[in-house]
Coordinates of N, CA, C and O in Angstrom, one line a residue:
M247 N -36.0 -9.3 5.3 CA -34.6 -8.9 4.7 C -33.7 -9.8 4.5 O -33.6 -10.9 5.2
D248 N -32.9 -9.4 3.9 CA -32.0 -10.7 3.0 C -30.4 -10.9 3.8 O -30.2 -9.7 3.5
F249 N -30.3 -11.7 4.0 CA -28.7 -11.6 4.9 C -28.5 -12.7 4.1 O -28.0 -14.3 4.6
N250 N -27.6 -12.6 3.1 CA -27.1 -13.5 2.7 C -25.8 -12.6 2.5 O -24.5 -11.9 3.7
N251 N -24.2 -13.3 2.1 CA -22.9 -13.5 2.6 C -22.7 -11.8 2.3 O -21.3 -11.5 2.3
N252 N -23.1 -11.0 1.1 CA -22.8 -10.2 0.7 C -23.1 -9.3 1.7 O -22.8 -7.9 1.6
Y253 N -24.0 -8.8 2.6 CA -24.9 -8.1 3.1 C -24.4 -8.0 4.8 O -23.8 -9.4 5.4
H254 N -23.6 -6.6 5.2 CA -23.4 -6.9 6.7 C -24.5 -5.5 7.1 O -23.4 -4.5 6.6
A255 N -24.7 -5.7 8.7 CA -25.1 -4.3 8.8 C -24.2 -3.6 9.4 O -23.0 -3.8 9.6
P256 N -24.6 -2.8 9.6 CA -23.5 -1.1 8.9 C -22.9 -1.0 11.0 O -23.8 -1.6 12.1
Q257 N -21.4 -0.7 11.1 CA -21.2 -1.2 11.8 C -20.6 0.4 12.6 O -20.2 0.6 11.3
S258 N -20.8 0.3 13.8 CA -19.7 1.7 14.7 C -18.8 1.5 14.2 O -18.0 1.0 14.6
P259 N -18.2 2.7 13.3 CA -16.6 2.9 13.3 C -15.8 3.3 14.4 O -14.4 2.8 14.6
Y260 N -16.5 3.6 15.5 CA -15.8 3.4 17.2 C -15.9 2.7 17.2 O -15.2 2.1 18.0
A261 N -17.0 1.6 17.5 CA -17.0 0.5 18.8 C -15.7 -0.5 17.5 O -15.3 -0.8 18.5
T262 N -15.8 -0.2 16.6 CA -15.0 -1.6 15.6 C -13.6 -1.1 15.6 O -12.6 -1.9 15.6
G263 N -13.1 0.5 15.6 CA -11.9 1.2 14.8 C -11.2 0.7 16.6 O -10.0 0.3 16.8
L264 N -11.8 1.2 18.1 CA -10.8 1.3 19.3 C -11.2 -0.2 19.4 O -9.9 -0.4 20.0
A265 N -11.9 -0.9 18.8 CA -11.7 -2.5 19.6 C -10.6 -3.1 18.5 O -10.2 -4.5 18.7
G266 N -10.3 -2.4 17.1 CA -9.2 -3.1 16.3 C -10.4 -4.5 15.5 O -9.4 -5.3 15.3
R267 N -11.0 -4.1 15.4 CA -12.5 -5.2 14.1 C -12.2 -5.0 12.9 O -12.1 -3.9 12.9
C268 N -13.2 -5.4 12.6 CA -13.0 -5.2 10.9 C -14.3 -4.2 11.0 O -14.7 -4.3 11.6
P269 N -14.1 -2.8 9.9 CA -14.7 -1.6 10.0 C -16.3 -2.4 9.1 O -17.1 -1.8 9.3
R270 N -16.2 -3.7 8.2 CA -17.8 -4.2 8.3 C -18.5 -5.2 8.3 O -19.6 -4.7 8.6
C271 N -17.9 -6.1 9.4 CA -18.4 -7.2 9.9 C -18.5 -7.2 11.6 O -19.0 -7.6 11.8
G272 N -17.3 -6.4 11.6 CA -17.7 -6.0 13.4 C -16.7 -7.4 14.3 O -16.4 -7.1 15.2
Q273 N -16.7 -8.1 13.2 CA -15.9 -9.5 14.3 C -14.5 -10.0 13.5 O -13.7 -10.3 14.0
G274 N -14.3 -9.9 12.5 CA -12.6 -10.0 11.8 C -11.7 -9.0 12.7 O -12.4 -7.7 13.4
R275 N -10.7 -9.5 12.6 CA -9.0 -8.3 13.5 C -8.7 -8.0 12.2 O -8.5 -7.8 11.4
L276 N -8.5 -6.6 12.4 CA -8.0 -6.2 12.0 C -6.4 -5.7 11.8 O -5.8 -5.3 10.8
F277 N -5.7 -5.9 12.9 CA -4.0 -5.7 12.8 C -4.1 -7.3 13.1 O -4.7 -8.0 13.5
N278 N -2.9 -7.6 12.4 CA -1.7 -9.1 12.4 C -0.8 -8.3 13.6 O -1.1 -9.9 14.3
G279 N -0.2 -7.9 14.2 CA 0.7 -7.5 15.3 C -0.2 -6.7 15.9 O -1.0 -5.5 16.2
F280 N 1.3 -5.8 16.3 CA 0.4 -4.6 17.6 C -0.2 -3.7 16.6 O -1.2 -3.3 17.4
I281 N 0.4 -3.1 15.5 CA -0.1 -1.6 14.6 C 0.6 -2.2 13.2 O -0.4 -1.5 12.1
N282 N 0.6 -3.5 12.8 CA 1.0 -4.1 11.8 C -1.1 -4.6 11.0 O -1.5 -5.4 11.8
L283 N -1.4 -4.1 10.3 CA -2.7 -4.9 9.5 C -2.4 -5.5 9.1 O -1.5 -6.1 8.2
A284 N -3.6 -6.3 9.3 CA -3.9 -7.8 8.5 C -3.9 -7.7 6.6 O -5.0 -6.3 6.6
P285 N -4.1 -8.6 6.1 CA -4.1 -8.1 4.9 C -5.8 -8.5 4.6 O -6.0 -7.5 3.4
K286 N -6.4 -9.0 5.1 CA -7.9 -8.9 5.0 C -8.5 -9.6 6.2 O -8.0 -9.9 6.8
C287 N -9.7 -9.6 6.3 CA -10.8 -9.7 7.5 C -10.9 -11.3 7.4 O -11.2 -11.4 6.5
D288 N -10.4 -12.2 8.6 CA -10.8 -13.6 8.0 C -11.9 -13.9 8.1 O -12.0 -15.2 8.5
V289 N -13.2 -13.1 8.9 CA -14.5 -13.8 8.8 C -14.9 -12.8 7.5 O -15.9 -13.7 6.7
C290 N -14.9 -11.7 6.6 CA -16.3 -11.3 6.3 C -14.6 -11.1 4.5 O -15.5 -11.1 3.4
G291 N -13.9 -11.3 4.5 CA -12.7 -11.1 3.9 C -12.6 -9.8 2.8 O -12.3 -9.6 1.7
L292 N -12.8 -8.6 3.5 CA -12.4 -7.7 3.2 C -11.3 -7.0 3.1 O -10.7 -7.1 3.9
D293 N -10.8 -6.8 1.8 CA -9.2 -6.2 1.5 C -9.3 -5.2 2.0 O -10.2 -4.0 2.2
Y294 N -8.2 -4.9 2.7 CA -8.0 -3.7 3.9 C -6.8 -3.1 2.8 O -6.1 -2.5 3.7
K295 N -6.7 -3.1 1.4 CA -5.8 -2.4 1.0 C -5.9 -1.1 0.7 O -5.3 0.2 0.4
F296 N -7.4 -0.6 1.5 CA -8.2 0.8 0.7 C -7.0 1.5 2.0 O -7.4 2.5 2.3
A297 N -7.0 0.8 2.9 CA -6.3 1.4 4.8 C -4.9 2.5 4.5 O -4.1 1.2 4.3
D298 N -5.4 3.7 4.8 CA -3.9 4.2 4.7 C -3.8 5.7 5.8 O -4.6 6.5 5.4
S299 N -3.6 5.1 7.1 CA -4.0 6.4 7.8 C -2.8 6.7 8.0 O -2.8 8.5 8.7
G300 N -1.6 7.2 7.4 CA -0.9 8.0 7.2 C -0.4 8.5 8.5 O 0.1 6.8 9.4
D301 N 0.2 9.2 8.9 CA 0.7 9.8 10.2 C -0.7 10.2 11.2 O -0.3 10.6 11.7
G302 N -1.3 10.2 11.1 CA -2.1 10.6 11.6 C -2.8 10.1 13.0 O -2.6 10.3 13.9
P303 N -2.7 8.7 13.7 CA -2.7 8.7 14.6 C -1.3 9.1 15.5 O -1.7 9.3 16.3
A304 N -0.1 8.7 15.0 CA 0.7 9.1 15.6 C 0.7 10.8 16.0 O 0.9 11.1 17.1
V305 N -0.1 11.6 14.8 CA -0.5 13.4 15.2 C -1.3 13.0 17.1 O -0.7 13.9 17.4
F306 N -2.2 12.3 16.5 CA -3.2 12.3 17.5 C -2.7 12.2 18.4 O -3.0 12.6 19.4
V307 N -2.1 10.8 18.8 CA -1.5 10.7 19.9 C -0.4 11.4 20.8 O -0.3 11.8 21.6
T308 N 0.8 12.0 19.9 CA 1.3 13.0 20.1 C 0.6 14.5 20.7 O 1.2 15.1 22.0
L309 N -0.3 14.8 20.1 CA -1.3 15.8 20.5 C -2.0 15.4 22.1 O -2.1 15.7 23.3
F310 N -3.1 14.4 22.2 CA -3.5 13.6 23.3 C -2.3 13.8 24.5 O -2.5 13.8 25.3
A311 N -1.8 12.8 24.4 CA -0.6 12.7 25.0 C 0.4 13.8 25.5 O 0.4 13.6 26.8
G312 N 0.5 14.7 24.9 CA 1.6 15.6 24.6 C 1.0 16.5 26.4 O 0.8 16.8 27.0
F313 N -0.3 16.4 26.0 CA -1.5 17.4 26.5 C -1.7 16.8 28.3 O -1.8 17.4 29.2
L314 N -1.9 15.5 28.1 CA -2.4 15.0 29.2 C -0.9 14.9 30.2 O -0.7 15.5 31.1
V315 N 0.7 14.8 29.7 CA 1.5 14.2 30.6 C 2.2 15.0 30.8 O 2.4 15.4 32.0
L316 N 2.1 16.2 30.0 CA 2.7 17.7 30.2 C 1.8 18.7 31.3 O 2.2 18.9 32.1
G317 N 0.8 17.9 31.1 CA 0.0 19.1 32.1 C -0.2 18.2 33.5 O 0.1 19.1 34.1
A318 N -0.2 17.0 33.1 CA 0.6 16.2 34.7 C 1.7 17.2 35.4 O 1.9 17.5 36.3
A319 N 3.0 17.0 34.5 CA 4.0 17.1 35.0 C 3.8 18.9 35.2 O 4.7 19.1 36.5
L320 N 3.4 19.4 34.7 CA 3.1 20.9 34.8 C 2.4 21.0 36.8 O 3.3 21.5 37.1
W321 N 1.5 20.3 36.5 CA 0.9 20.7 38.2 C 1.7 20.0 38.6 O 1.5 20.6 39.7
T322 N 2.4 18.6 38.4 CA 3.1 18.5 39.8 C 4.0 19.5 40.1 O 5.1 19.8 41.2
E323 N 4.9 19.9 39.3 CA 5.9 20.8 39.0 C 5.8 22.1 40.0 O 6.4 22.6 41.1
L324 N 4.4 22.8 39.7 CA 4.1 24.3 40.0 C 3.4 23.6 41.8 O 3.8 24.2 42.1
N325 N 2.8 22.4 42.2 CA 2.3 22.1 43.4 C 3.3 21.5 44.3 O 3.2 21.1 45.4
Y326 N 4.4 21.1 43.6 CA 5.1 19.7 44.7 C 7.1 20.1 44.6 O 7.5 20.1 45.5
E327 N 7.0 20.5 44.0 CA 8.4 21.3 42.9 C 9.6 20.0 43.3 O 10.6 20.0 44.2
P328 N 9.4 18.8 42.8 CA 10.1 17.8 43.1 C 11.1 17.7 42.6 O 11.6 18.6 41.5
P329 N 12.2 16.9 42.6 CA 13.9 17.4 41.6 C 13.6 16.8 40.2 O 12.4 15.8 39.9
F330 N 14.4 17.1 39.1 CA 14.4 16.3 38.0 C 13.5 14.9 38.2 O 13.1 14.6 36.6
W331 N 15.2 14.6 39.2 CA 14.8 12.7 38.3 C 13.5 12.6 38.9 O 13.4 11.5 38.2
V332 N 12.6 12.8 39.7 CA 11.4 12.0 40.2 C 10.5 12.4 38.7 O 9.6 11.9 38.0
H333 N 10.2 14.0 37.7 CA 10.0 13.3 36.6 C 10.3 12.8 35.9 O 9.8 11.8 35.4
M334 N 11.9 12.0 35.7 CA 12.1 11.2 35.0 C 11.8 9.7 35.2 O 10.6 9.1 34.7
V335 N 11.2 9.3 36.7 CA 10.8 8.4 37.0 C 9.2 8.2 36.4 O 9.0 7.1 36.5
I336 N 8.4 9.3 36.9 CA 7.1 9.2 36.5 C 6.9 9.2 35.3 O 6.1 8.8 34.9
F337 N 7.5 10.6 34.7 CA 6.6 11.1 33.5 C 7.5 10.4 31.9 O 6.3 10.0 31.2
L338 N 8.3 9.9 32.4 CA 8.8 8.9 31.0 C 8.0 8.1 30.7 O 7.8 7.4 29.2
P339 N 7.6 6.9 31.6 CA 7.3 5.5 31.5 C 5.8 5.8 31.5 O 5.1 5.4 30.4
L340 N 5.2 6.8 32.4 CA 4.2 7.5 31.7 C 3.9 8.2 30.4 O 2.7 7.8 29.9
T341 N 4.5 8.9 29.5 CA 4.2 8.6 28.1 C 4.9 7.9 27.5 O 4.1 8.0 26.4
I342 N 5.4 7.0 27.5 CA 5.8 5.4 27.1 C 4.4 4.9 26.8 O 3.9 4.3 26.0
I343 N 3.9 4.5 28.1 CA 2.7 4.4 27.7 C 1.4 4.0 27.7 O 0.6 3.8 27.0
V344 N 1.1 6.1 27.7 CA 0.2 6.5 27.6 C 0.4 6.5 26.1 O -0.7 6.8 24.9
C345 N 1.2 7.0 24.7 CA 1.8 6.7 24.1 C 1.4 5.6 23.3 O 0.5 5.2 21.7
L346 N 1.9 4.7 23.4 CA 1.5 3.0 22.9 C 0.5 2.3 23.2 O -0.1 1.9 22.4
G347 N -0.2 3.2 24.7 CA -1.7 2.7 24.8 C -2.8 3.4 23.6 O -4.0 3.0 23.3
M348 N -2.4 4.4 22.9 CA -3.2 4.8 22.3 C -2.8 4.9 20.8 O -4.3 5.1 20.3
L349 N -2.1 4.4 20.5 CA -1.3 4.0 19.0 C -2.9 3.0 18.1 O -3.2 3.7 17.4
R350 N -2.6 2.2 19.0 CA -3.7 1.0 18.4 C -5.1 1.4 17.8 O -6.0 1.4 16.7
P351 N -5.4 1.9 19.2 CA -6.9 1.7 19.0 C -7.6 3.4 18.3 O -8.2 3.1 17.4
L352 N -6.6 4.2 18.1 CA -6.7 5.8 17.3 C -6.3 4.9 15.6 O -6.6 5.7 14.9
K353 N -5.1 4.3 15.7 CA -4.8 3.5 14.4 C -6.7 3.4 13.9 O -6.7 3.3 12.9
G354 N -6.7 2.5 14.3 CA -8.3 1.5 14.1 C -8.7 2.1 13.4 O -9.7 2.3 13.0
L355 N -9.4 3.3 14.7 CA -10.7 4.2 13.8 C -10.5 5.0 13.1 O -11.4 4.7 12.8
L356 N -9.1 5.6 12.5 CA -9.0 6.3 11.6 C -9.3 5.6 10.0 O -10.2 6.1 9.5
I357 N -9.0 4.4 10.6 CA -8.9 3.3 9.4 C -11.3 3.0 8.8 O -11.6 3.0 7.4
A358 N -11.4 2.9 10.6 CA -12.8 2.5 10.2 C -13.6 3.9 10.1 O -14.3 3.6 9.2
L359 N -13.0 5.0 10.3 CA -13.3 6.2 9.3 C -13.6 6.0 8.8 O -14.5 6.7 7.7
Q360 N -11.7 5.8 7.6 CA -12.2 6.2 6.3 C -12.7 5.1 5.6 O -13.5 4.9 4.5
Y361 N -13.1 3.6 6.3 CA -14.0 2.9 5.3 C -15.2 3.1 5.1 O -16.3 3.3 4.3
R362 N -16.2 4.0 6.5 CA -17.4 4.0 7.1 C -17.5 5.6 5.6 O -18.3 5.9 5.1
N363 N -16.5 6.2 5.5 CA -16.5 7.2 5.0 C -16.3 7.3 3.2 O -16.5 7.9 2.3
K364 N -16.1 6.2 3.2 CA -15.5 5.8 1.6 C -14.4 6.9 0.6 O -14.3 7.2 0.2
A365 N -13.4 7.1 2.3 CA -12.7 8.4 1.4 C -11.3 7.5 1.0 O -10.3 6.6 1.1
E366 N -10.9 8.4 0.0 CA -10.1 8.0 -0.8 C -8.8 9.2 -1.5 O -9.4 10.3 -0.6
Q367 N -7.6 9.0 -1.8 CA -7.4 9.8 -2.5 C -7.8 10.9 -3.1 O -8.4 10.7 -4.2
G368 N -7.5 12.2 -3.3 CA -8.3 12.9 -3.7 C -7.6 13.2 -5.3 O -6.3 13.2 -5.5
R369 N -8.3 13.3 -5.9 CA -7.7 13.3 -7.8 C -8.9 14.7 -8.4 O -9.1 15.1 -7.7
F370 N -7.2 15.0 -9.4 CA -8.6 16.4 -10.3 C -9.1 16.1 -11.2 O -8.6 14.4 -12.1
D371 N -9.9 16.3 -11.7 CA -11.4 15.3 -12.6 C -10.7 16.2 -14.3 O -9.9 17.6 -13.8
Q372 N -10.5 15.5 -14.9 CA -10.1 16.2 -16.3 C -10.7 16.0 -17.2 O -11.7 14.5 -17.8

């Protein structure tokens, strides 16, 4: 098999996306900052202009975090009936931690899946 500069073995979109790595080579960084996309891969040169995750990561984070944190808050309320301030002290920081902790990996995953599936905007044939 010819391993020249243009060939890159297929990467798992789940492994590369969740790790914040380039979806083509699996080595370069996908992000410049916390959730800001790098302009291109610093290893293979893949231009990340194709990447547009939109509101997808925020929607998934809201759904997952809402299910986990609100489920835990409801369970706590039904079993222990703590005062309201206890909910605020426990579940407000937990909500922030879970949301921020899930945002970057889910954004990376959606971008890696876009690359793998060659997803692009829909167009009408004329």
